[in-house]
GROMACS .gro file of C-alpha atoms in nm:
model
  499
    1MET     CA    1   1.048  -9.817  -1.876
    2GLN     CA    2   0.909  -9.882  -1.513
    3GLU     CA    3   1.333  -9.965  -1.418
    4VAL     CA    4   1.420  -9.665  -1.571
    5VAL     CA    5   1.149  -9.472  -1.338
    6ARG     CA    6   1.264  -9.688  -1.018
    7MET     CA    7   1.588  -9.599  -1.092
    8LEU     CA    8   1.513  -9.173  -1.099
    9LEU     CA    9   1.262  -9.210  -0.787
   10GLU     CA   10   1.533  -9.363  -0.616
   11SER     CA   11   1.815  -9.027  -0.744
   12ILE     CA   12   1.602  -8.836  -0.641
   13TYR     CA   13   1.465  -8.934  -0.295
   14ASP     CA   14   1.695  -9.182  -0.167
   15SER     CA   15   1.950  -8.989  -0.046
   16THR     CA   16   1.675  -8.781   0.173
   17SER     CA   17   1.478  -9.048   0.364
   18SER     CA   18   1.451  -9.130   0.699
   19ASP     CA   19   1.748  -9.337   0.802
   20ARG     CA   20   1.418  -9.594   0.990
   21SER     CA   21   1.351  -9.716   0.664
   22HIS     CA   22   1.527 -10.014   0.577
   23GLY     CA   23   1.259 -10.155   0.317
   24PHE     CA   24   1.376 -10.204  -0.049
   25ARG     CA   25   1.636  -9.927  -0.049
   26GLN     CA   26   2.016  -9.977  -0.109
   27HIS     CA   27   2.251 -10.146   0.105
   28ARG     CA   28   1.929 -10.233   0.356
   29SER     CA   29   1.717 -10.524   0.441
   30CYS     CA   30   1.555 -10.670   0.669
   31HIS     CA   31   1.886 -10.740   0.914
   32THR     CA   32   2.000 -10.374   0.904
   33ALA     CA   33   1.612 -10.250   1.047
   34LEU     CA   34   1.665 -10.542   1.342
   35LYS     CA   35   2.009 -10.436   1.369
   36GLN     CA   36   1.921 -10.083   1.398
   37ILE     CA   37   1.653 -10.214   1.601
   38GLN     CA   38   1.904 -10.432   1.867
   39ASN     CA   39   2.130 -10.092   1.892
   40THR     CA   40   1.817  -9.864   1.965
   41PHE     CA   41   1.565 -10.020   2.174
   42THR     CA   42   1.798 -10.086   2.467
   43GLY     CA   43   1.594  -9.988   2.821
   44ALA     CA   44   1.226 -10.017   2.617
   45THR     CA   45   0.994 -10.086   2.830
   46TRP     CA   46   0.687 -10.100   2.590
   47PHE     CA   47   0.623 -10.195   2.224
   48VAL     CA   48   0.382 -10.118   1.967
   49GLU     CA   49   0.406 -10.337   1.690
   50GLY     CA   50   0.228 -10.084   1.383
   51ASP     CA   51   0.009 -10.233   1.099
   52ILE     CA   52  -0.112 -10.071   0.890
   53THR     CA   53  -0.486 -10.262   0.652
   54ALA     CA   54  -0.400 -10.365   0.289
   55CYS     CA   55  -0.121 -10.080   0.292
   56PHE     CA   56  -0.020 -10.131  -0.071
   57ASP     CA   57  -0.365 -10.112  -0.183
   58SER     CA   58  -0.542  -9.841   0.055
   59PHE     CA   59  -0.302  -9.522  -0.147
   60ASP     CA   60  -0.411  -9.230  -0.182
   61HIS     CA   61  -0.298  -9.183  -0.549
   62HIS     CA   62  -0.449  -8.784  -0.537
   63ILE     CA   63  -0.199  -8.780  -0.191
   64LEU     CA   64   0.075  -8.977  -0.409
   65ILE     CA   65   0.096  -8.770  -0.654
   66ASP     CA   66   0.121  -8.443  -0.437
   67LEU     CA   67   0.368  -8.633  -0.263
   68LEU     CA   68   0.574  -8.602  -0.657
   69ARG     CA   69   0.513  -8.267  -0.686
   70LYS     CA   70   0.671  -8.141  -0.408
   71ARG     CA   71   0.999  -8.256  -0.511
   72ILE     CA   72   0.947  -8.317  -0.932
   73ASP     CA   73   0.883  -8.024  -1.151
   74ASP     CA   74   0.827  -8.177  -1.461
   75GLU     CA   75   0.483  -8.318  -1.578
   76LYS     CA   76   0.521  -8.556  -1.855
   77PHE     CA   77   0.660  -8.724  -1.619
   78ILE     CA   78   0.356  -8.658  -1.381
   79ALA     CA   79   0.134  -8.799  -1.640
   80LEU     CA   80   0.337  -9.074  -1.687
   81MET     CA   81   0.329  -9.233  -1.313
   82TRP     CA   82  -0.096  -9.169  -1.311
   83LYS     CA   83  -0.097  -9.423  -1.601
   84PHE     CA   84   0.110  -9.616  -1.415
   85LEU     CA   85  -0.136  -9.573  -1.098
   86LYS     CA   86  -0.479  -9.581  -1.348
   87ALA     CA   87  -0.358  -9.877  -1.585
   88GLY     CA   88  -0.578 -10.166  -1.340
   89TYR     CA   89  -0.530 -10.504  -1.350
   90MET     CA   90  -0.686 -10.847  -1.506
   91GLU     CA   91  -0.796 -11.183  -1.239
   92GLN     CA   92  -0.945 -11.428  -1.432
   93TRP     CA   93  -1.005 -11.247  -1.756
   94GLN     CA   94  -1.172 -10.993  -1.679
   95PHE     CA   95  -0.985 -10.639  -1.638
   96HIS     CA   96  -1.057 -10.413  -1.285
   97SER     CA   97  -0.972 -10.058  -1.232
   98THR     CA   98  -0.711  -9.941  -1.007
   99TYR     CA   99  -0.928  -9.631  -0.793
  100SER     CA  100  -0.623  -9.594  -0.488
  101GLY     CA  101  -0.298  -9.815  -0.424
  102VAL     CA  102   0.000  -9.978  -0.635
  103PRO     CA  103   0.034 -10.277  -0.777
  104GLN     CA  104   0.259 -10.506  -0.559
  105GLY     CA  105   0.476 -10.704  -0.776
  106SER     CA  106   0.550 -10.429  -1.033
  107GLY     CA  107   0.860 -10.284  -1.005
  108ILE     CA  108   0.780  -9.928  -0.922
  109SER     CA  109   0.586  -9.992  -0.599
  110PRO     CA  110   0.791 -10.032  -0.299
  111THR     CA  111   0.986  -9.691  -0.406
  112LEU     CA  112   0.618  -9.559  -0.428
  113ALA     CA  113   0.583  -9.713  -0.107
  114ASN     CA  114   0.877  -9.604   0.047
  115ILE     CA  115   0.744  -9.253  -0.067
  116TYR     CA  116   0.437  -9.300   0.056
  117LEU     CA  117   0.529  -9.357   0.374
  118SER     CA  118   0.784  -9.111   0.406
  119GLU     CA  119   0.520  -8.871   0.555
  120LEU     CA  120   0.492  -9.114   0.841
  121ASP     CA  121   0.860  -9.170   0.891
  122GLU     CA  122   0.881  -8.774   0.925
  123TYR     CA  123   0.593  -8.738   1.156
  124MET     CA  124   0.693  -8.985   1.446
  125GLU     CA  125   1.041  -8.797   1.399
  126ASP     CA  126   0.872  -8.463   1.474
  127TYR     CA  127   0.684  -8.679   1.751
  128LYS     CA  128   0.956  -8.795   1.924
  129ALA     CA  129   1.069  -8.495   1.973
  130ASN     CA  130   0.773  -8.377   2.191
  131PHE     CA  131   0.758  -8.683   2.313
  132LYS     CA  132   1.116  -8.675   2.450
  133ILE     CA  133   1.241  -8.595   2.808
  134GLY     CA  134   1.575  -8.583   2.971
  135ASP     CA  135   1.856  -8.728   2.870
  136SER     CA  136   1.994  -9.137   2.937
  137GLN     CA  137   2.368  -9.007   3.022
  138LYS     CA  138   2.230  -8.764   3.283
  139ARG     CA  139   1.945  -8.992   3.425
  140LYS     CA  140   1.880  -8.875   3.790
  141ARG     CA  141   1.993  -9.236   3.988
  142VAL     CA  142   1.805  -9.406   4.290
  143ARG     CA  143   1.869  -9.202   4.609
  144SER     CA  144   2.059  -9.625   4.788
  145TYR     CA  145   2.253  -9.687   4.497
  146THR     CA  146   2.408  -9.389   4.430
  147ARG     CA  147   2.487  -9.347   4.823
  148PHE     CA  148   2.580  -9.741   4.794
  149GLU     CA  149   2.858  -9.601   4.445
  150GLY     CA  150   2.943  -9.322   4.689
  151GLN     CA  151   3.125  -9.549   4.992
  152ILE     CA  152   3.243  -9.763   4.724
  153THR     CA  153   3.448  -9.519   4.616
  154ARG     CA  154   3.496  -9.379   4.974
  155LEU     CA  155   3.665  -9.735   5.096
  156LYS     CA  156   3.825  -9.726   4.792
  157GLN     CA  157   4.081  -9.467   4.819
  158ALA     CA  158   4.078  -9.491   5.199
  159ASN     CA  159   4.255  -9.844   5.069
  160GLN     CA  160   4.490  -9.715   4.816
  161LYS     CA  161   4.633  -9.467   5.103
  162VAL     CA  162   4.749  -9.786   5.253
  163TRP     CA  163   4.754 -10.015   5.075
  164ASN     CA  164   5.137 -10.022   5.062
  165GLN     CA  165   5.197 -10.116   5.432
  166LEU     CA  166   4.927 -10.337   5.421
  167SER     CA  167   5.002 -10.723   5.463
  168LYS     CA  168   4.875 -10.994   5.219
  169GLU     CA  169   4.602 -11.107   5.442
  170GLU     CA  170   4.534 -10.773   5.547
  171LYS     CA  171   4.482 -10.656   5.160
  172MET     CA  172   4.277 -10.986   4.988
  173GLN     CA  173   4.067 -10.923   5.349
  174ARG     CA  174   4.005 -10.588   5.250
  175ALA     CA  175   3.980 -10.681   4.803
  176LYS     CA  176   3.691 -10.874   4.950
  177VAL     CA  177   3.479 -10.649   5.101
  178VAL     CA  178   3.520 -10.418   4.834
  179HIS     CA  179   3.431 -10.724   4.615
  180HIS     CA  180   3.145 -10.795   4.798
  181LEU     CA  181   2.952 -10.450   4.823
  182GLN     CA  182   3.008 -10.407   4.424
  183THR     CA  183   2.797 -10.795   4.392
  184ASP     CA  184   2.557 -10.562   4.624
  185LYS     CA  185   2.547 -10.284   4.369
  186LEU     CA  186   2.525 -10.424   4.142
  187ARG     CA  187   2.169 -10.619   4.226
  188MET     CA  188   2.022 -10.276   4.328
  189GLN     CA  189   1.779 -10.150   4.068
  190ALA     CA  190   2.004  -9.821   3.925
  191TYR     CA  191   1.707  -9.602   3.799
  192PRO     CA  192   1.342  -9.507   3.917
  193PHE     CA  193   1.082  -9.704   3.854
  194ARG     CA  194   0.819  -9.503   3.756
  195ASP     CA  195   1.078  -9.235   3.620
  196LYS     CA  196   0.912  -8.898   3.520
  197THR     CA  197   1.212  -8.679   3.446
  198TYR     CA  198   1.272  -8.965   3.135
  199LYS     CA  199   1.069  -9.016   2.853
  200ASN     CA  200   1.248  -9.168   2.464
  201LEU     CA  201   1.070  -9.328   2.157
  202GLN     CA  202   1.224  -9.547   1.927
  203TYR     CA  203   1.081  -9.625   1.554
  204VAL     CA  204   1.188  -9.894   1.258
  205ARG     CA  205   1.046  -9.945   0.976
  206PHE     CA  206   1.037 -10.195   0.691
  207ALA     CA  207   0.802 -10.150   0.396
  208ASP     CA  208   0.453 -10.106   0.551
  209ASP     CA  209   0.533 -10.285   0.869
  210PHE     CA  210   0.674 -10.046   1.237
  211LEU     CA  211   0.790 -10.102   1.562
  212ILE     CA  212   0.795  -9.829   1.808
  213GLY     CA  213   0.967  -9.876   2.167
  214ILE     CA  214   0.890  -9.671   2.474
  215ALA     CA  215   1.071  -9.607   2.712
  216GLY     CA  216   0.793  -9.443   2.956
  217SER     CA  217   0.420  -9.577   3.091
  218LYS     CA  218   0.148  -9.755   2.918
  219ALA     CA  219  -0.077  -9.406   2.893
  220ASP     CA  220   0.212  -9.306   2.663
  221ALA     CA  221   0.156  -9.600   2.448
  222GLU     CA  222  -0.153  -9.566   2.408
  223LYS     CA  223  -0.183  -9.221   2.328
  224LEU     CA  224   0.111  -9.283   2.076
  225LYS     CA  225  -0.158  -9.549   1.945
  226ALA     CA  226  -0.416  -9.274   1.982
  227ASP     CA  227  -0.224  -9.026   1.819
  228LEU     CA  228  -0.090  -9.261   1.503
  229THR     CA  229  -0.436  -9.353   1.420
  230VAL     CA  230  -0.604  -9.007   1.381
  231PHE     CA  231  -0.244  -8.911   1.151
  232LEU     CA  232  -0.313  -9.276   0.893
  233GLU     CA  233  -0.682  -9.180   0.878
  234GLU     CA  234  -0.703  -8.753   0.881
  235LYS     CA  235  -0.392  -8.700   0.690
  236MET     CA  236  -0.268  -8.997   0.419
  237LYS     CA  237  -0.613  -9.199   0.414
  238LEU     CA  238  -0.485  -9.470   0.550
  239LYS     CA  239  -0.575  -9.762   0.879
  240LEU     CA  240  -0.494  -9.855   1.152
  241SER     CA  241  -0.544 -10.210   1.298
  242ASP     CA  242  -0.684 -10.245   1.610
  243THR     CA  243  -0.648 -10.589   1.644
  244LYS     CA  244  -0.323 -10.604   1.524
  245THR     CA  245  -0.167 -10.308   1.650
  246LYS     CA  246  -0.059 -10.479   1.991
  247ILE     CA  247   0.053 -10.304   2.273
  248THR     CA  248   0.305 -10.553   2.438
  249HIS     CA  249   0.513 -10.470   2.748
  250THR     CA  250   0.943 -10.576   2.626
  251THR     CA  251   0.920 -10.910   2.941
  252GLN     CA  252   0.711 -11.041   2.694
  253LYS     CA  253   0.758 -11.092   2.285
  254ALA     CA  254   0.694 -10.847   1.986
  255ARG     CA  255   0.699 -11.059   1.630
  256PHE     CA  256   0.852 -10.854   1.426
  257LEU     CA  257   0.997 -10.904   1.024
  258GLY     CA  258   0.968 -11.297   1.167
  259TYR     CA  259   1.161 -11.246   1.465
  260ASP     CA  260   1.046 -11.253   1.882
  261ILE     CA  261   1.218 -10.912   1.986
  262THR     CA  262   1.216 -10.872   2.379
  263VAL     CA  263   1.409 -10.654   2.603
  264SER     CA  264   1.627 -10.892   2.891
  265HIS     CA  265   1.595 -10.800   3.276
  266SER     CA  266   1.858 -11.061   3.315
  267GLN     CA  267   2.099 -10.978   3.655
  268ALA     CA  268   2.353 -11.214   3.545
  269ILE     CA  269   2.662 -11.078   3.592
  270LYS     CA  270   2.998 -11.074   3.314
  271ARG     CA  271   3.304 -10.922   3.362
  272THR     CA  272   3.452 -10.709   3.013
  273LYS     CA  273   3.722 -10.681   2.860
  274LYS     CA  274   3.844 -10.457   3.051
  275GLY     CA  275   3.768 -10.635   3.396
  276TYR     CA  276   3.524 -10.477   3.500
  277ARG     CA  277   3.139 -10.671   3.641
  278LYS     CA  278   2.857 -10.530   3.537
  279ARG     CA  279   2.452 -10.710   3.430
  280ALA     CA  280   2.576 -10.730   3.136
  281TYR     CA  281   2.276 -10.816   3.003
  282LYS     CA  282   1.978 -10.549   3.160
  283GLY     CA  283   1.821 -10.370   2.896
  284MET     CA  284   1.948 -10.566   2.642
  285VAL     CA  285   1.743 -10.586   2.319
  286MET     CA  286   1.741 -10.946   2.261
  287LEU     CA  287   1.642 -11.150   1.841
  288LEU     CA  288   1.508 -11.451   1.875
  289VAL     CA  289   1.442 -11.763   1.640
  290PRO     CA  290   1.022 -11.798   1.735
  291HIS     CA  291   1.005 -12.206   1.780
  292GLU     CA  292   0.636 -12.198   1.521
  293ASN     CA  293   0.898 -12.064   1.219
  294TRP     CA  294   1.077 -12.356   1.133
  295ALA     CA  295   0.895 -12.601   1.279
  296SER     CA  296   0.632 -12.478   1.024
  297LYS     CA  297   0.914 -12.526   0.782
  298LEU     CA  298   1.005 -12.851   0.859
  299LEU     CA  299   0.633 -12.939   0.762
  300GLU     CA  300   0.601 -12.752   0.429
  301TYR     CA  301   0.923 -12.943   0.331
  302LYS     CA  302   0.724 -13.252   0.464
  303ALA     CA  303   1.016 -13.354   0.605
  304ILE     CA  304   0.858 -13.531   0.901
  305ARG     CA  305   0.544 -13.660   1.055
  306ILE     CA  306   0.431 -13.589   1.346
  307LYS     CA  307   0.205 -13.821   1.627
  308ARG     CA  308   0.070 -13.810   1.959
  309ASP     CA  309   0.221 -14.103   2.169
  310GLU     CA  310  -0.018 -14.253   2.455
  311LYS     CA  311   0.028 -13.910   2.720
  312GLY     CA  312  -0.088 -13.645   2.460
  313LYS     CA  313   0.262 -13.519   2.396
  314ASP     CA  314   0.398 -13.470   1.994
  315GLN     CA  315   0.629 -13.747   1.876
  316TRP     CA  316   0.842 -13.553   1.584
  317ARG     CA  317   0.952 -13.853   1.327
  318ALA     CA  318   1.185 -13.749   1.013
  319ILE     CA  319   1.042 -13.914   0.667
  320HIS     CA  320   1.192 -13.929   0.353
  321ARG     CA  321   1.110 -13.702   0.076
  322GLY     CA  322   0.955 -13.929  -0.210
  323GLY     CA  323   0.955 -13.675  -0.476
  324LEU     CA  324   1.355 -13.627  -0.450
  325ILE     CA  325   1.441 -13.972  -0.521
  326ASN     CA  326   1.542 -14.006  -0.852
  327LEU     CA  327   1.764 -13.691  -0.797
  328THR     CA  328   2.145 -13.757  -0.800
  329ASP     CA  329   2.301 -13.749  -0.511
  330ILE     CA  330   2.456 -13.448  -0.520
  331GLY     CA  331   2.089 -13.282  -0.633
  332ILE     CA  332   1.942 -13.441  -0.305
  333LEU     CA  333   2.179 -13.269  -0.086
  334ASN     CA  334   2.210 -12.974  -0.230
  335LYS     CA  335   1.843 -12.946  -0.217
  336TYR     CA  336   1.868 -12.951   0.156
  337ASN     CA  337   2.132 -12.752   0.184
  338ALA     CA  338   2.050 -12.453   0.000
  339GLU     CA  339   1.690 -12.516   0.258
  340VAL     CA  340   1.877 -12.518   0.559
  341ARG     CA  341   2.112 -12.252   0.475
  342GLY     CA  342   1.848 -12.018   0.380
  343LEU     CA  343   1.637 -12.024   0.723
  344TYR     CA  344   1.992 -12.036   0.883
  345ASN     CA  345   2.112 -11.670   0.636
  346TYR     CA  346   1.765 -11.522   0.761
  347TYR     CA  347   1.853 -11.637   1.117
  348CYS     CA  348   2.175 -11.642   1.149
  349ILE     CA  349   2.174 -11.269   1.371
  350ALA     CA  350   1.941 -11.421   1.645
  351ASN     CA  351   2.061 -11.453   1.976
  352ASN     CA  352   1.912 -11.795   1.982
  353ALA     CA  353   2.033 -11.872   1.609
  354ASN     CA  354   2.194 -12.233   1.744
  355VAL     CA  355   1.817 -12.361   1.721
  356ILE     CA  356   1.871 -12.388   1.339
  357GLY     CA  357   2.100 -12.691   1.436
  358ASN     CA  358   1.767 -12.895   1.560
  359PHE     CA  359   1.640 -12.785   1.242
  360ALA     CA  360   1.945 -12.881   0.990
  361GLY     CA  361   1.931 -13.225   1.258
  362LEU     CA  362   1.625 -13.377   1.141
  363MET     CA  363   1.642 -13.225   0.758
  364LYS     CA  364   1.942 -13.432   0.777
  365HIS     CA  365   1.817 -13.781   0.875
  366SER     CA  366   1.501 -13.666   0.622
  367MET     CA  367   1.743 -13.692   0.384
  368LEU     CA  368   1.977 -13.997   0.544
  369LYS     CA  369   1.613 -14.184   0.503
  370THR     CA  370   1.562 -14.007   0.181
  371LEU     CA  371   1.940 -14.166   0.044
  372ALA     CA  372   1.799 -14.443   0.222
  373GLY     CA  373   1.497 -14.499  -0.004
  374LYS     CA  374   1.662 -14.442  -0.340
  375TYR     CA  375   1.926 -14.732  -0.292
  376ARG     CA  376   1.653 -14.933  -0.105
  377THR     CA  377   1.873 -14.960   0.278
  378LYS     CA  378   1.900 -14.882   0.596
  379VAL     CA  379   1.996 -14.537   0.689
  380LYS     CA  380   2.307 -14.665   0.888
  381LYS     CA  381   2.489 -14.798   0.641
  382ILE     CA  382   2.429 -14.452   0.410
  383ASN     CA  383   2.564 -14.281   0.759
  384ALA     CA  384   2.879 -14.549   0.700
  385ARG     CA  385   2.903 -14.442   0.278
  386TYR     CA  386   2.908 -14.077   0.293
  387VAL     CA  387   3.019 -13.934   0.663
  388LYS     CA  388   3.375 -13.820   0.617
  389ASN     CA  389   3.592 -13.731   0.988
  390GLY     CA  390   3.200 -13.665   1.119
  391THR     CA  391   3.067 -13.419   0.829
  392PHE     CA  392   2.838 -13.581   0.552
  393THR     CA  393   2.970 -13.560   0.224
  394VAL     CA  394   2.943 -13.629  -0.127
  395GLN     CA  395   3.174 -13.682  -0.400
  396TYR     CA  396   3.059 -13.613  -0.765
  397THR     CA  397   3.283 -13.485  -1.063
  398THR     CA  398   3.251 -13.175  -1.272
  399LYS     CA  399   3.502 -13.069  -1.576
  400ARG     CA  400   3.790 -12.965  -1.350
  401GLY     CA  401   3.810 -13.322  -1.142
  402VAL     CA  402   3.561 -13.418  -0.843
  403LYS     CA  403   3.534 -13.237  -0.559
  404GLU     CA  404   3.285 -13.319  -0.298
  405ALA     CA  405   3.026 -13.072  -0.122
  406THR     CA  406   2.900 -13.117   0.275
  407PHE     CA  407   2.599 -13.065   0.457
  408PRO     CA  408   2.613 -12.743   0.736
  409ARG     CA  409   2.710 -12.794   1.083
  410SER     CA  410   2.815 -12.500   1.171
  411PHE     CA  411   2.489 -12.259   1.356
  412THR     CA  412   2.670 -11.976   1.572
  413LYS     CA  413   2.532 -11.657   1.621
  414GLN     CA  414   2.637 -11.382   1.352
  415SER     CA  415   2.712 -11.025   1.479
  416LYS     CA  416   2.750 -10.836   1.108
  417PRO     CA  417   2.417 -10.858   0.942
  418LEU     CA  418   2.456 -10.993   0.570
  419THR     CA  419   2.559 -10.803   0.256
  420LEU     CA  420   2.364 -10.912   0.033
  421ASN     CA  421   2.125 -10.664  -0.103
  422VAL     CA  422   1.777 -10.922  -0.180
  423ASP     CA  423   1.551 -10.706   0.014
  424ALA     CA  424   1.616 -10.448  -0.308
  425LEU     CA  425   1.538 -10.699  -0.595
  426PRO     CA  426   1.207 -10.687  -0.766
  427ALA     CA  427   1.122 -11.041  -0.868
  428TYR     CA  428   1.161 -10.901  -1.252
  429ARG     CA  429   1.465 -10.864  -1.198
  430ARG     CA  430   1.747 -11.100  -1.281
  431TYR     CA  431   2.079 -11.132  -1.165
  432GLU     CA  432   2.327 -10.990  -1.418
  433ARG     CA  433   2.593 -11.317  -1.567
  434LYS     CA  434   2.994 -11.291  -1.621
  435ASN     CA  435   2.940 -11.227  -1.994
  436SER     CA  436   2.588 -11.067  -1.969
  437LEU     CA  437   2.489 -10.786  -2.210
  438ALA     CA  438   2.480 -10.498  -1.927
  439ALA     CA  439   2.828 -10.700  -1.737
  440ARG     CA  440   3.031 -10.603  -2.057
  441ILE     CA  441   2.929 -10.317  -2.066
  442LYS     CA  442   3.012 -10.199  -1.716
  443THR     CA  443   3.348 -10.279  -1.749
  444GLY     CA  444   3.415 -10.008  -2.003
  445MET     CA  445   3.681 -10.239  -2.153
  446CYS     CA  446   3.690 -10.278  -2.530
  447GLU     CA  447   3.721 -10.674  -2.584
  448LEU     CA  448   3.936 -10.549  -2.940
  449CYS     CA  449   4.202 -10.342  -2.785
  450GLY     CA  450   4.167 -10.455  -2.450
  451LYS     CA  451   4.181 -10.022  -2.391
  452VAL     CA  452   4.023  -9.984  -2.017
  453GLY     CA  453   3.783  -9.711  -1.885
  454CYS     CA  454   3.627  -9.619  -2.249
  455ASP     CA  455   3.281  -9.556  -2.264
  456VAL     CA  456   3.206  -9.845  -2.462
  457GLU     CA  457   2.971  -9.853  -2.775
  458MET     CA  458   2.818 -10.261  -2.884
  459HIS     CA  459   2.847 -10.328  -3.208
  460GLN     CA  460   2.636 -10.624  -3.366
  461VAL     CA  461   2.639 -10.854  -3.707
  462LYS     CA  462   2.232 -11.094  -3.762
  463ARG     CA  463   2.435 -11.452  -3.720
  464LEU     CA  464   2.760 -11.520  -3.672
  465LYS     CA  465   2.754 -11.805  -3.952
  466ASP     CA  466   2.853 -11.490  -4.187
  467LEU     CA  467   3.184 -11.443  -4.037
  468ARG     CA  468   3.427 -11.605  -4.185
  469GLY     CA  469   3.737 -11.517  -3.965
  470ARG     CA  470   3.885 -11.249  -4.209
  471ASN     CA  471   3.939 -10.944  -3.951
  472GLN     CA  472   4.077 -10.966  -3.617
  473TRP     CA  473   3.682 -10.847  -3.500
  474GLU     CA  474   3.517 -11.125  -3.640
  475LEU     CA  475   3.758 -11.333  -3.512
  476VAL     CA  476   3.698 -11.234  -3.144
  477MET     CA  477   3.359 -11.270  -3.237
  478LEU     CA  478   3.380 -11.648  -3.319
  479ASP     CA  479   3.583 -11.706  -3.020
  480ILE     CA  480   3.408 -11.548  -2.806
  481ARG     CA  481   3.048 -11.695  -2.953
  482ARG     CA  482   2.851 -11.369  -2.880
  483LYS     CA  483   2.662 -11.192  -3.208
  484THR     CA  484   2.777 -10.865  -3.000
  485LEU     CA  485   3.110 -10.677  -2.908
  486ALA     CA  486   3.183 -10.408  -2.654
  487VAL     CA  487   3.413 -10.221  -2.857
  488CYS     CA  488   3.625  -9.849  -2.786
  489HIS     CA  489   3.485  -9.535  -2.988
  490ASP     CA  490   3.850  -9.610  -3.225
  491CYS     CA  491   3.780  -9.938  -3.314
  492HIS     CA  492   3.387  -9.957  -3.407
  493ASP     CA  493   3.515  -9.696  -3.673
  494LYS     CA  494   3.793  -9.938  -3.768
  495ILE     CA  495   3.545 -10.218  -3.794
  496HIS     CA  496   3.283 -10.000  -3.985
  497ALA     CA  497   3.564  -9.878  -4.243
  498CYS     CA  498   3.645 -10.211  -4.293
  499ASP     CA  499   3.289 -10.299  -4.404
   0.00000   0.00000   0.00000
C-alpha cells in the first residue's frame, strides 16, 4: 500500500520539485548534488552548512496535510495519509503514539519529507532573487587589471601591423615581452576584494541536509542563517541547530554528504585545450575525500591495528581477519573487493579520489595476511602464488569453466556521477530478477506465442506436478518450471478453452 501511495505522490510532485533537491528522487543521488555544488558554487566566499534538529521526527502533521491538500482534492486519500502518520510505532513491545514526524524507514517517508521541505526550496529561491545583485558576466573589474589588459591588447595590435617586416630575433623578443605581461596579468586580482556591486547565492539540498554558498560578506551569511532560523520555526515548526549550522569561509572545508568541500584559491597557471593560459583552479570548487572517513573504515573492517611508537607517532599495521579464514579464496577476494569498490564508487568523483588507493593498499595487505593465515604460510608465498603480471588474481570454477577475479588497481577521478539510482531505493524494495513476476510482465511478451507489445495476463496453476504435458502451454510451464505463465489475451482464452 505504501509503495502505491509513494508512486502516486512521486508522479504528482516530482516533475514540479526544485532542481536543487536531490534526495530520494529518480535519476538523482548524492553524486548529482555534489556535482551541482561543483558546477554552481564557483567563486563563493562563505558556506552555510544547514542542519535541522531531528528533522524527520519534527514534521508537523497539519502543515504536511495542508501541503498535500494544495495539490490533491481527494479526502479519502487524505484520510489514508492521516492513518499513515498516526499509526504509531512499537519499541520493546510497547506501543507509542506519533504526534509529529514521519516514520523513518517506511516507503513514503522520503517522499513526504521532500514535499514538506519543498517549502524551504521555494523560500531559498525567493531569498536568492532578493539577495542577488549584479551579473557574473558583467562584473566590474579592478581598474589596474583592465588597464593592464588594454596595454597587452594595444601591444598585440601594434605587433600585428609590422609582424611580417620583423626579423626572427625581433619576433621572439616582442613575443617574449607579451608573454611576460600576460604572466603578470594572471597574477593580478581581476575583481575587487569587497565587490559591493555583485552578490549571489547558491543552494543545494539532499533530504534534510543542505549547503548554501554565498558570494558576499560574512554579515550576509549571518543574516541568512538568522532569517532561515525564523522561517523554519515560524512557518515549518522546525528548529535549525545553532551548533551544527556552521558558517565557514570557503578557504576552509565544509562537510556535506561525507565529502570535504572547499574553494581553491590557487594561482597556478594552466594552458587550455585552445592553447590559452589561465588560472584554471582559481575559484574552482574542490570535492575531497576526508582522511578520517577511509581511516575509520579500515578500523571498522578490523583490517588494521594502530600502535604508537616511541616518538608518539601512530603506526598503521595491516592485520588478518580471522572471521574470513573459513571462506574460499574467491569468497575472501570478493569480500575485500566489495568493501574497496564500495568506498571508491562513492568517492570516485572527488578531486583526490586517488587516496582510495591508500585504503586499497592496506586492505590488500590485510587480505594477503588473511590468506596466509588460512594456509598457515607467509605473505611472500601468497604473493608468489596469486600475483600474475603485477595483479592479484584468483581462479575459480563455474558451470561455464574456469574464470579469474582480480583485486582493483585503478582509483582515478571520474568526471561523471554514477548512474545507479541507489538513493531512491527504499529498504523494503528488492532488485528485480530477470525471471521475477514483475520483470516478466514488464517485457510485454507472450511466453506462449511470442507476441510482443501486448498487455499480458497471468495464467496460474496450483501445482506443477498436476501438469501432464498434454498441451503446449503445459509443456512451456514444465520447461520453465513456473506455476505462472505470462500470455496475451487470445492465448489465455485458448488455455481456458482446453480446460
